[in-house]
PDB file of C-alpha atoms in Angstrom:
ATOM      1  CA  MET X   1     -30.661   5.119  33.758  1.00 37.00           C
ATOM      2  CA  ALA X   2     -29.046   7.957  32.465  1.00 38.00           C
ATOM      3  CA  SER X   3     -25.684   7.280  33.895  1.00 38.00           C
ATOM      4  CA  ARG X   4     -25.885   3.770  32.187  1.00 35.00           C
ATOM      5  CA  THR X   5     -26.796   5.196  29.037  1.00 40.00           C
ATOM      6  CA  LEU X   6     -23.749   7.573  29.117  1.00 39.00           C
ATOM      7  CA  PHE X   7     -21.599   4.584  30.377  1.00 33.00           C
ATOM      8  CA  GLU X   8     -22.804   2.757  27.280  1.00 35.00           C
ATOM      9  CA  ALA X   9     -22.323   5.719  24.899  1.00 37.00           C
ATOM     10  CA  THR X  10     -18.820   6.262  26.421  1.00 33.00           C
ATOM     11  CA  PHE X  11     -18.028   2.529  25.785  1.00 30.00           C
ATOM     12  CA  LEU X  12     -19.170   2.593  22.309  1.00 36.00           C
ATOM     13  CA  TYR X  13     -17.035   5.605  21.497  1.00 34.00           C
ATOM     14  CA  LEU X  14     -13.979   3.909  23.086  1.00 32.00           C
ATOM     15  CA  SER X  15     -14.699   0.707  21.304  1.00 35.00           C
ATOM     16  CA  VAL X  16     -15.113   2.822  17.769  1.00 36.00           C
ATOM     17  CA  VAL X  17     -11.811   4.437  18.494  1.00 36.00           C
ATOM     18  CA  ALA X  18     -10.066   1.212  19.072  1.00 34.00           C
ATOM     19  CA  VAL X  19     -11.228  -0.270  15.857  1.00 36.00           C
ATOM     20  CA  CYS X  20     -10.489   2.753  13.688  1.00 39.00           C
ATOM     21  CA  THR X  21      -6.888   2.973  15.297  1.00 39.00           C
ATOM     22  CA  LYS X  22      -6.254  -0.557  15.110  1.00 54.00           C
ATOM     23  CA  GLU X  23      -3.121  -1.227  12.802  1.00 75.00           C
ATOM     24  CA  TYR X  24      -4.242  -2.570   9.392  1.00 86.00           C
ATOM     25  CA  ILE X  25      -2.992  -5.821   8.618  1.00 94.00           C
ATOM     26  CA  PRO X  26      -3.328  -6.699   4.868  1.00 96.00           C
ATOM     27  CA  PRO X  27      -4.690 -10.015   3.803  1.00 96.00           C
ATOM     28  CA  ALA X  28      -2.566 -12.663   2.132  1.00 96.00           C
ATOM     29  CA  ALA X  29      -1.009 -11.934  -1.174  1.00 98.00           C
ATOM     30  CA  PRO X  30      -3.164 -13.202  -4.232  1.00 98.00           C
ATOM     31  CA  VAL X  31      -1.771 -16.267  -6.033  1.00 98.00           C
ATOM     32  CA  VAL X  32      -0.398 -17.465  -9.432  1.00 98.00           C
ATOM     33  CA  ASN X  33      -1.010 -21.117 -10.395  1.00 98.00           C
ATOM     34  CA  LEU X  34       1.869 -23.181 -11.156  1.00 98.00           C
ATOM     35  CA  ALA X  35       0.531 -26.509 -11.485  1.00 96.00           C
ATOM     36  CA  PRO X  36      -2.408 -28.109 -10.310  1.00 96.00           C
ATOM     37  CA  GLY X  37      -2.943 -27.812  -6.663  1.00 96.00           C
ATOM     38  CA  VAL X  38       0.136 -25.456  -6.404  1.00 98.00           C
ATOM     39  CA  ASP X  39      -0.440 -21.775  -6.126  1.00 98.00           C
ATOM     40  CA  LEU X  40       2.420 -19.439  -5.492  1.00 98.00           C
ATOM     41  CA  PRO X  41       1.734 -16.109  -3.371  1.00 98.00           C
ATOM     42  CA  MET X  42       2.573 -13.057  -5.314  1.00 98.00           C
ATOM     43  CA  VAL X  43       4.714 -11.689  -2.645  1.00 98.00           C
ATOM     44  CA  GLY X  44       7.319 -13.511  -0.513  1.00 98.00           C
ATOM     45  CA  MET X  45      10.123 -13.018   2.000  1.00 97.00           C
ATOM     46  CA  GLY X  46      13.582 -13.916   0.388  1.00 95.00           C
ATOM     47  CA  THR X  47      16.326 -14.666   2.961  1.00 93.00           C
ATOM     48  CA  GLY X  48      19.135 -14.626   0.436  1.00 83.00           C
ATOM     49  CA  SER X  49      20.024 -10.906   0.621  1.00 65.00           C
ATOM     50  CA  GLY X  50      22.272 -10.828   3.747  1.00 62.00           C
ATOM     51  CA  GLN X  51      20.149  -8.287   5.261  1.00 62.00           C
ATOM     52  CA  HIS X  52      18.441 -10.477   7.737  1.00 59.00           C
ATOM     53  CA  GLY X  53      20.471 -10.286  11.104  1.00 71.00           C
ATOM     54  CA  ASP X  54      18.110 -13.302  12.424  1.00 91.00           C
ATOM     55  CA  VAL X  55      16.471 -15.204   9.839  1.00 95.00           C
ATOM     56  CA  ALA X  56      14.688 -17.215  12.243  1.00 96.00           C
ATOM     57  CA  ASN X  57      13.086 -14.556  13.946  1.00 95.00           C
ATOM     58  CA  ALA X  58      12.245 -12.907  10.355  1.00 96.00           C
ATOM     59  CA  THR X  59      10.659 -16.009   9.607  1.00 97.00           C
ATOM     60  CA  ALA X  60       8.621 -16.063  12.715  1.00 97.00           C
ATOM     61  CA  LEU X  61       7.365 -12.583  12.232  1.00 97.00           C
ATOM     62  CA  TRP X  62       6.520 -13.033   8.607  1.00 98.00           C
ATOM     63  CA  LEU X  63       4.458 -16.380   9.155  1.00 98.00           C
ATOM     64  CA  GLY X  64       3.227 -15.591  12.641  1.00 97.00           C
ATOM     65  CA  GLN X  65       2.480 -11.866  12.828  1.00 97.00           C
ATOM     66  CA  THR X  66       1.337 -11.056   9.292  1.00 98.00           C
ATOM     67  CA  ASN X  67      -0.371 -12.742   6.451  1.00 98.00           C
ATOM     68  CA  GLY X  68       2.775 -13.860   4.796  1.00 98.00           C
ATOM     69  CA  VAL X  69       2.899 -17.397   3.238  1.00 98.00           C
ATOM     70  CA  LEU X  70       5.840 -17.789   0.904  1.00 98.00           C
ATOM     71  CA  ILE X  71       9.443 -18.106   2.090  1.00 98.00           C
ATOM     72  CA  ASP X  72      12.017 -18.325  -0.421  1.00 97.00           C
ATOM     73  CA  THR X  73      15.539 -19.860   0.405  1.00 97.00           C
ATOM     74  CA  ALA X  74      18.199 -21.991  -1.040  1.00 96.00           C
ATOM     75  CA  TYR X  75      20.931 -24.752  -0.291  1.00 95.00           C
ATOM     76  CA  ASP X  76      23.824 -22.223  -0.793  1.00 93.00           C
ATOM     77  CA  TYR X  77      22.045 -19.714   1.558  1.00 93.00           C
ATOM     78  CA  GLU X  78      22.821 -22.073   4.678  1.00 93.00           C
ATOM     79  CA  ASP X  79      19.922 -20.686   6.384  1.00 94.00           C
ATOM     80  CA  GLU X  80      17.347 -23.680   6.208  1.00 96.00           C
ATOM     81  CA  ALA X  81      17.841 -24.632   9.854  1.00 96.00           C
ATOM     82  CA  SER X  82      17.119 -20.935  11.069  1.00 96.00           C
ATOM     83  CA  ILE X  83      13.807 -21.072   8.860  1.00 97.00           C
ATOM     84  CA  ALA X  84      12.778 -24.434  10.429  1.00 98.00           C
ATOM     85  CA  THR X  85      13.384 -22.531  14.090  1.00 97.00           C
ATOM     86  CA  GLY X  86      11.219 -19.692  12.660  1.00 97.00           C
ATOM     87  CA  ILE X  87       8.383 -21.844  11.361  1.00 98.00           C
ATOM     88  CA  THR X  88       8.252 -23.783  14.885  1.00 98.00           C
ATOM     89  CA  LEU X  89       8.432 -20.287  16.568  1.00 98.00           C
ATOM     90  CA  SER X  90       5.482 -19.009  14.373  1.00 98.00           C
ATOM     91  CA  GLY X  91       3.138 -21.573  15.023  1.00 98.00           C
ATOM     92  CA  ALA X  92       1.979 -21.511  11.457  1.00 98.00           C
ATOM     93  CA  PRO X  93       0.548 -25.009  10.150  1.00 98.00           C
ATOM     94  CA  ARG X  94       2.292 -26.308   7.047  1.00 97.00           C
ATOM     95  CA  SER X  95      -0.764 -25.976   5.195  1.00 97.00           C
ATOM     96  CA  GLN X  96      -0.455 -22.157   5.370  1.00 97.00           C
ATOM     97  CA  ILE X  97       3.243 -22.094   4.296  1.00 98.00           C
ATOM     98  CA  PHE X  98       4.684 -22.076   0.731  1.00 98.00           C
ATOM     99  CA  LEU X  99       8.251 -23.114   0.766  1.00 98.00           C
ATOM    100  CA  GLU X 100      10.584 -22.320  -2.187  1.00 98.00           C
ATOM    101  CA  THR X 101      13.917 -23.237  -2.299  1.00 98.00           C
ATOM    102  CA  LYS X 102      17.013 -23.751  -4.919  1.00 98.00           C
ATOM    103  CA  ILE X 103      19.748 -26.311  -5.304  1.00 98.00           C
ATOM    104  CA  PRO X 104      23.061 -25.687  -7.138  1.00 97.00           C
ATOM    105  CA  CYS X 105      23.809 -27.095 -10.819  1.00 97.00           C
ATOM    106  CA  SER X 106      25.837 -30.162 -10.021  1.00 97.00           C
ATOM    107  CA  SER X 107      25.864 -34.057 -10.911  1.00 97.00           C
ATOM    108  CA  TYR X 108      23.159 -36.344 -10.559  1.00 97.00           C
ATOM    109  CA  THR X 109      24.291 -37.930  -7.388  1.00 97.00           C
ATOM    110  CA  THR X 110      25.127 -34.687  -5.779  1.00 97.00           C
ATOM    111  CA  ALA X 111      21.733 -32.850  -6.848  1.00 98.00           C
ATOM    112  CA  LYS X 112      19.907 -35.994  -5.356  1.00 98.00           C
ATOM    113  CA  ARG X 113      21.982 -35.597  -1.931  1.00 98.00           C
ATOM    114  CA  ASN X 114      21.370 -31.772  -1.925  1.00 98.00           C
ATOM    115  CA  ILE X 115      17.631 -32.178  -2.286  1.00 98.00           C
ATOM    116  CA  GLN X 116      17.596 -34.516   0.728  1.00 98.00           C
ATOM    117  CA  ASP X 117      19.930 -32.340   2.817  1.00 97.00           C
ATOM    118  CA  ASN X 118      17.723 -29.407   1.849  1.00 97.00           C
ATOM    119  CA  LEU X 119      14.460 -31.157   3.295  1.00 98.00           C
ATOM    120  CA  ASP X 120      16.356 -32.546   6.343  1.00 98.00           C
ATOM    121  CA  GLN X 121      17.591 -28.920   7.452  1.00 97.00           C
ATOM    122  CA  LEU X 122      14.071 -27.485   6.746  1.00 98.00           C
ATOM    123  CA  GLN X 123      12.652 -30.443   8.883  1.00 98.00           C
ATOM    124  CA  MET X 124      10.234 -30.951   6.183  1.00 98.00           C
ATOM    125  CA  LYS X 125       9.012 -34.091   4.024  1.00 98.00           C
ATOM    126  CA  ALA X 126       8.276 -31.966   1.011  1.00 98.00           C
ATOM    127  CA  VAL X 127       8.630 -28.290  -0.145  1.00 98.00           C
ATOM    128  CA  ASP X 128       6.344 -26.689  -2.648  1.00 98.00           C
ATOM    129  CA  LEU X 129       8.867 -25.581  -5.318  1.00 98.00           C
ATOM    130  CA  THR X 130      12.505 -26.507  -5.932  1.00 98.00           C
ATOM    131  CA  LEU X 131      14.734 -24.515  -8.510  1.00 98.00           C
ATOM    132  CA  ILE X 132      17.876 -25.035 -10.010  1.00 98.00           C
ATOM    133  CA  HIS X 133      19.582 -21.934  -8.700  1.00 97.00           C
ATOM    134  CA  PHE X 134      22.064 -20.996 -11.545  1.00 95.00           C
ATOM    135  CA  ASN X 135      22.396 -21.605 -15.257  1.00 93.00           C
ATOM    136  CA  ARG X 136      26.268 -22.090 -14.500  1.00 90.00           C
ATOM    137  CA  CYS X 137      27.798 -25.311 -13.805  1.00 91.00           C
ATOM    138  CA  MET X 138      31.015 -26.474 -12.178  1.00 86.00           C
ATOM    139  CA  PRO X 139      33.263 -29.065 -14.027  1.00 90.00           C
ATOM    140  CA  GLY X 140      31.711 -32.423 -13.781  1.00 90.00           C
ATOM    141  CA  SER X 141      28.042 -31.014 -13.175  1.00 94.00           C
ATOM    142  CA  SER X 142      25.279 -30.434 -15.703  1.00 96.00           C
ATOM    143  CA  VAL X 143      21.842 -28.831 -15.815  1.00 98.00           C
ATOM    144  CA  ALA X 144      20.469 -31.980 -17.428  1.00 98.00           C
ATOM    145  CA  GLU X 145      21.728 -34.174 -14.566  1.00 98.00           C
ATOM    146  CA  THR X 146      20.345 -31.733 -12.033  1.00 98.00           C
ATOM    147  CA  TRP X 147      16.932 -31.476 -13.654  1.00 98.00           C
ATOM    148  CA  LYS X 148      16.681 -35.210 -13.699  1.00 98.00           C
ATOM    149  CA  ALA X 149      17.219 -35.317 -10.063  1.00 98.00           C
ATOM    150  CA  LEU X 150      14.507 -32.660  -9.675  1.00 98.00           C
ATOM    151  CA  GLU X 151      12.099 -34.481 -11.972  1.00 98.00           C
ATOM    152  CA  GLU X 152      12.613 -37.602  -9.821  1.00 98.00           C
ATOM    153  CA  ALA X 153      11.916 -35.558  -6.537  1.00 98.00           C
ATOM    154  CA  GLN X 154       8.870 -34.398  -7.680  1.00 98.00           C
ATOM    155  CA  ALA X 155       7.685 -37.663  -8.797  1.00 98.00           C
ATOM    156  CA  ALA X 156       8.636 -39.025  -5.244  1.00 98.00           C
ATOM    157  CA  GLY X 157       6.638 -36.300  -3.584  1.00 98.00           C
ATOM    158  CA  MET X 158       9.541 -34.386  -2.243  1.00 98.00           C
ATOM    159  CA  THR X 159       8.706 -31.248  -3.954  1.00 98.00           C
ATOM    160  CA  ARG X 160       5.464 -30.259  -5.545  1.00 98.00           C
ATOM    161  CA  SER X 161       6.855 -28.288  -8.495  1.00 98.00           C
ATOM    162  CA  ILE X 162      10.126 -27.543 -10.066  1.00 98.00           C
ATOM    163  CA  GLY X 163      11.772 -24.768 -11.923  1.00 98.00           C
ATOM    164  CA  VAL X 164      14.558 -22.754 -12.709  1.00 98.00           C
ATOM    165  CA  SER X 165      16.602 -19.370 -11.572  1.00 98.00           C
ATOM    166  CA  HIS X 166      18.806 -17.097 -13.715  1.00 97.00           C
ATOM    167  CA  PHE X 167      17.981 -18.893 -16.950  1.00 98.00           C
ATOM    168  CA  LEU X 168      18.024 -17.024 -20.429  1.00 98.00           C
ATOM    169  CA  GLN X 169      16.219 -18.254 -23.237  1.00 98.00           C
ATOM    170  CA  ALA X 170      18.840 -20.275 -24.594  1.00 98.00           C
ATOM    171  CA  ASP X 171      19.344 -21.941 -21.276  1.00 98.00           C
ATOM    172  CA  ILE X 172      15.875 -23.086 -21.303  1.00 98.00           C
ATOM    173  CA  GLU X 173      15.796 -24.329 -24.630  1.00 98.00           C
ATOM    174  CA  GLU X 174      18.933 -26.498 -24.038  1.00 98.00           C
ATOM    175  CA  LEU X 175      17.330 -27.678 -20.697  1.00 98.00           C
ATOM    176  CA  MET X 176      14.238 -28.941 -22.900  1.00 98.00           C
ATOM    177  CA  LYS X 177      16.326 -31.006 -25.385  1.00 98.00           C
ATOM    178  CA  THR X 178      16.352 -33.496 -22.298  1.00 97.00           C
ATOM    179  CA  ALA X 179      13.839 -32.698 -20.020  1.00 98.00           C
ATOM    180  CA  THR X 180      10.402 -34.431 -19.762  1.00 98.00           C
ATOM    181  CA  THR X 181       8.891 -31.866 -17.578  1.00 97.00           C
ATOM    182  CA  LYS X 182       8.792 -28.178 -18.373  1.00 98.00           C
ATOM    183  CA  PRO X 183       9.924 -25.569 -15.509  1.00 98.00           C
ATOM    184  CA  VAL X 184       6.811 -23.983 -14.011  1.00 98.00           C
ATOM    185  CA  LEU X 185       8.872 -20.843 -12.863  1.00 98.00           C
ATOM    186  CA  ASN X 186      12.223 -18.828 -13.794  1.00 98.00           C
ATOM    187  CA  GLN X 187      13.331 -16.682 -10.992  1.00 98.00           C
ATOM    188  CA  CYS X 188      15.514 -13.764 -12.077  1.00 97.00           C
ATOM    189  CA  GLU X 189      16.351 -10.297 -11.067  1.00 95.00           C
ATOM    190  CA  LEU X 190      13.629  -7.681 -11.974  1.00 96.00           C
ATOM    191  CA  SER X 191      13.042  -4.204 -10.750  1.00 97.00           C
ATOM    192  CA  VAL X 192      12.325  -0.759 -11.989  1.00 97.00           C
ATOM    193  CA  SER X 193      16.199  -0.316 -12.211  1.00 96.00           C
ATOM    194  CA  TYR X 194      16.778  -3.608 -14.304  1.00 95.00           C
ATOM    195  CA  HIS X 195      14.695  -5.879 -16.315  1.00 96.00           C
ATOM    196  CA  ASP X 196      15.537  -8.403 -18.867  1.00 96.00           C
ATOM    197  CA  ASP X 197      12.458  -8.013 -21.305  1.00 97.00           C
ATOM    198  CA  ALA X 198      13.566 -10.600 -23.887  1.00 97.00           C
ATOM    199  CA  THR X 199      13.509 -13.323 -21.165  1.00 98.00           C
ATOM    200  CA  MET X 200      10.458 -12.090 -19.686  1.00 98.00           C
ATOM    201  CA  GLU X 201       8.602 -12.225 -22.951  1.00 98.00           C
ATOM    202  CA  TYR X 202      10.023 -15.531 -23.743  1.00 98.00           C
ATOM    203  CA  CYS X 203       8.727 -17.106 -20.423  1.00 98.00           C
ATOM    204  CA  ARG X 204       5.405 -15.443 -20.814  1.00 98.00           C
ATOM    205  CA  ALA X 205       5.140 -17.103 -24.381  1.00 98.00           C
ATOM    206  CA  LYS X 206       6.050 -20.217 -22.996  1.00 98.00           C
ATOM    207  CA  GLY X 207       3.707 -20.168 -19.970  1.00 98.00           C
ATOM    208  CA  ILE X 208       6.660 -20.206 -17.505  1.00 98.00           C
ATOM    209  CA  VAL X 209       5.885 -17.933 -14.429  1.00 98.00           C
ATOM    210  CA  TYR X 210       8.615 -15.376 -14.256  1.00 98.00           C
ATOM    211  CA  GLN X 211       9.369 -14.434 -10.328  1.00 98.00           C
ATOM    212  CA  ALA X 212      11.353 -11.216  -9.374  1.00 98.00           C
ATOM    213  CA  PHE X 213      14.126 -11.428  -6.931  1.00 95.00           C
ATOM    214  CA  SER X 214      15.918  -8.107  -5.823  1.00 93.00           C
ATOM    215  CA  PRO X 215      12.874  -6.046  -6.804  1.00 96.00           C
ATOM    216  CA  LEU X 216      14.258  -2.979  -5.279  1.00 95.00           C
ATOM    217  CA  CYS X 217      17.671  -3.361  -6.366  1.00 92.00           C
ATOM    218  CA  GLY X 218      19.119  -3.101  -2.840  1.00 79.00           C
ATOM    219  CA  GLY X 219      21.222  -5.111  -0.459  1.00 65.00           C
ATOM    220  CA  PHE X 220      23.697  -7.638  -1.588  1.00 61.00           C
ATOM    221  CA  ASN X 221      21.478  -9.131  -4.091  1.00 55.00           C
ATOM    222  CA  GLY X 222      21.125  -5.747  -5.799  1.00 56.00           C
ATOM    223  CA  SER X 223      24.846  -5.761  -6.476  1.00 60.00           C
ATOM    224  CA  SER X 224      24.316  -7.375 -10.007  1.00 68.00           C
ATOM    225  CA  CYS X 225      21.697  -4.492 -10.778  1.00 78.00           C
ATOM    226  CA  SER X 226      24.066  -1.836  -9.771  1.00 72.00           C
ATOM    227  CA  ALA X 227      26.516  -3.189 -11.858  1.00 70.00           C
ATOM    228  CA  ARG X 228      24.209  -2.875 -14.816  1.00 74.00           C
ATOM    229  CA  GLY X 229      23.883   0.642 -13.977  1.00 74.00           C
ATOM    230  CA  GLY X 230      20.727   0.422 -12.027  1.00 81.00           C
ATOM    231  CA  LYS X 231      19.957   2.450  -8.815  1.00 90.00           C
ATOM    232  CA  ASN X 232      18.467   1.508  -5.549  1.00 93.00           C
ATOM    233  CA  VAL X 233      14.596   1.692  -6.491  1.00 96.00           C
ATOM    234  CA  LEU X 234      13.687   3.660  -3.272  1.00 96.00           C
ATOM    235  CA  THR X 235      15.952   6.614  -4.688  1.00 95.00           C
ATOM    236  CA  VAL X 236      14.571   6.847  -8.126  1.00 97.00           C
ATOM    237  CA  PRO X 237      12.969  10.220  -8.567  1.00 97.00           C
ATOM    238  CA  GLU X 238      10.192   8.851 -10.839  1.00 98.00           C
ATOM    239  CA  VAL X 239       9.383   6.252  -8.228  1.00 98.00           C
ATOM    240  CA  LYS X 240       9.393   8.781  -5.249  1.00 98.00           C
ATOM    241  CA  ALA X 241       7.054  11.285  -7.155  1.00 98.00           C
ATOM    242  CA  ILE X 242       4.387   8.302  -8.083  1.00 98.00           C
ATOM    243  CA  ALA X 243       4.586   7.322  -4.281  1.00 98.00           C
ATOM    244  CA  LEU X 244       3.758  10.996  -3.242  1.00 98.00           C
ATOM    245  CA  ALA X 245       0.937  10.979  -5.680  1.00 98.00           C
ATOM    246  CA  HIS X 246      -0.518   7.574  -4.281  1.00 98.00           C
ATOM    247  CA  ASN X 247       0.389   8.643  -0.748  1.00 98.00           C
ATOM    248  CA  VAL X 248       2.174   5.116  -0.357  1.00 98.00           C
ATOM    249  CA  SER X 249       6.039   4.278   0.178  1.00 98.00           C
ATOM    250  CA  ALA X 250       8.527   4.100  -2.567  1.00 98.00           C
ATOM    251  CA  ALA X 251       8.944   0.571  -1.940  1.00 97.00           C
ATOM    252  CA  GLN X 252       5.294  -0.109  -2.491  1.00 98.00           C
ATOM    253  CA  VAL X 253       5.433   1.431  -5.720  1.00 98.00           C
ATOM    254  CA  GLY X 254       8.508  -0.298  -6.847  1.00 98.00           C
ATOM    255  CA  LEU X 255       6.819  -3.640  -6.075  1.00 98.00           C
ATOM    256  CA  LYS X 256       3.390  -2.466  -7.601  1.00 98.00           C
ATOM    257  CA  TRP X 257       5.141  -2.030 -10.880  1.00 98.00           C
ATOM    258  CA  ILE X 258       6.211  -5.616 -10.714  1.00 98.00           C
ATOM    259  CA  VAL X 259       2.782  -7.344  -9.505  1.00 98.00           C
ATOM    260  CA  GLN X 260       0.788  -5.135 -11.828  1.00 98.00           C
ATOM    261  CA  GLN X 261       2.342  -6.719 -14.712  1.00 98.00           C
ATOM    262  CA  GLY X 262       1.672 -10.265 -13.339  1.00 98.00           C
ATOM    263  CA  TYR X 263       4.871 -11.108 -11.851  1.00 98.00           C
ATOM    264  CA  PRO X 264       5.363 -12.477  -8.419  1.00 98.00           C
ATOM    265  CA  LEU X 265       8.425 -11.398  -6.416  1.00 98.00           C
ATOM    266  CA  VAL X 266      10.472 -12.224  -3.285  1.00 97.00           C
ATOM    267  CA  THR X 267      12.013  -9.350  -1.446  1.00 95.00           C
ATOM    268  CA  ALA X 268      14.129  -9.014   1.863  1.00 91.00           C
ATOM    269  CA  ILE X 269      12.001  -7.830   4.799  1.00 89.00           C
ATOM    270  CA  TRP X 270      12.933  -7.937   8.431  1.00 87.00           C
ATOM    271  CA  ASN X 271      10.120  -6.221  10.611  1.00 91.00           C
ATOM    272  CA  VAL X 272       6.728  -6.376  10.726  1.00 96.00           C
ATOM    273  CA  ASP X 273       6.020  -2.762   9.602  1.00 96.00           C
ATOM    274  CA  TYR X 274       7.736  -3.373   6.256  1.00 95.00           C
ATOM    275  CA  MET X 275       6.302  -6.796   5.870  1.00 97.00           C
ATOM    276  CA  ASN X 276       2.776  -5.513   6.176  1.00 98.00           C
ATOM    277  CA  GLU X 277       3.685  -2.580   3.635  1.00 97.00           C
ATOM    278  CA  ASP X 278       5.207  -5.145   1.082  1.00 98.00           C
ATOM    279  CA  LEU X 279       1.806  -7.164   1.375  1.00 98.00           C
ATOM    280  CA  ASP X 280      -0.307  -4.078   1.132  1.00 98.00           C
ATOM    281  CA  LEU X 281      -0.014  -3.650  -2.741  1.00 98.00           C
ATOM    282  CA  TRP X 282      -3.582  -4.064  -3.776  1.00 98.00           C
ATOM    283  CA  SER X 283      -5.740  -1.957  -1.361  1.00 97.00           C
ATOM    284  CA  TRP X 284      -4.906   1.335  -2.969  1.00 97.00           C
ATOM    285  CA  GLY X 285      -5.679   0.792  -6.774  1.00 96.00           C
ATOM    286  CA  ASN X 286      -3.432   0.356  -9.704  1.00 98.00           C
ATOM    287  CA  LEU X 287      -0.807   2.562 -11.184  1.00 98.00           C
ATOM    288  CA  THR X 288      -1.948   4.654 -14.198  1.00 98.00           C
ATOM    289  CA  GLN X 289      -0.687   3.516 -17.688  1.00 98.00           C
ATOM    290  CA  THR X 290       1.280   6.798 -17.866  1.00 98.00           C
ATOM    291  CA  GLU X 291       3.026   5.838 -14.522  1.00 98.00           C
ATOM    292  CA  MET X 292       3.474   2.042 -15.492  1.00 98.00           C
ATOM    293  CA  LYS X 293       5.217   3.459 -18.797  1.00 98.00           C
ATOM    294  CA  THR X 294       7.283   5.996 -16.984  1.00 98.00           C
ATOM    295  CA  LEU X 295       8.611   3.409 -14.428  1.00 98.00           C
ATOM    296  CA  SER X 296       9.287   1.044 -17.417  1.00 98.00           C
ATOM    297  CA  SER X 297      11.492   3.659 -18.993  1.00 97.00           C
ATOM    298  CA  VAL X 298      13.803   4.118 -16.070  1.00 97.00           C
ATOM    299  CA  TYR X 299      16.126   1.493 -16.959  1.00 95.00           C
ATOM    300  CA  LYS X 300      18.360   2.125 -20.063  1.00 89.00           C
ATOM    301  CA  PRO X 301      19.804  -1.064 -21.312  1.00 86.00           C
ATOM    302  CA  LYS X 302      23.513  -1.007 -22.079  1.00 75.00           C
ATOM    303  CA  PHE X 303      24.314  -2.849 -25.318  1.00 63.00           C
TER     304      PHE X 303
END
């Protein structure tokens, strides 16, 4: 009996050790509502930075080995087929995936074709959110015609919601002169190192969700941030000091500054450790008001 008790005690000890040392996997990110039945995760994996050596593998890891849900891509990224492969490899059901994509500003006919091509490459009947990628249009193209195609795609069930990217207040106001549906989201560059406060406030006032890309001002998509004088967020002294105070990474502080203001984000992540780190923005509390103000003052606009 004694030996059995010793065995049981040893087994219990080892079981506790195993539980305590098991790698922490953060839960899925909170969501923000875009439209009835359309809830956007606050943190997503963006594939447009050029930092993913293997988009299919990154997609499979994000959906299959973490609680990641949101994938952000675009027609111009030309990686939809790889994402489709990654989704298959992950084994994740469609109901547990949020697909966000973008099409370029074009003519009505071209936009219709791009929407369908995008779905074909993704091997999907519908996506969750489709955006006009840029406010700039080539000759023979228009935002109004592209938006009309998106409105029709939404009505046809090809996309559950529609929005814009890189749009300023004037761009949105011009769009609304002909639109029948207001954009639910505007995806723009946003980080500690660069933020367009005027457009952010305008979108907030109009009920348009403002989503961040290049939230760490790094990679190829951080080039415009750098052009405005911004630094890679991971190297900003204020970010590093606050990270040390909270015993978290500089990336977590940079991303926390965004989501704590209520803004969702997409970021380039390619290994499981970074993926879980970027999803773990809520377990360690909030930044203080002083810390938030400190980070907000890092960027000095150039007029």
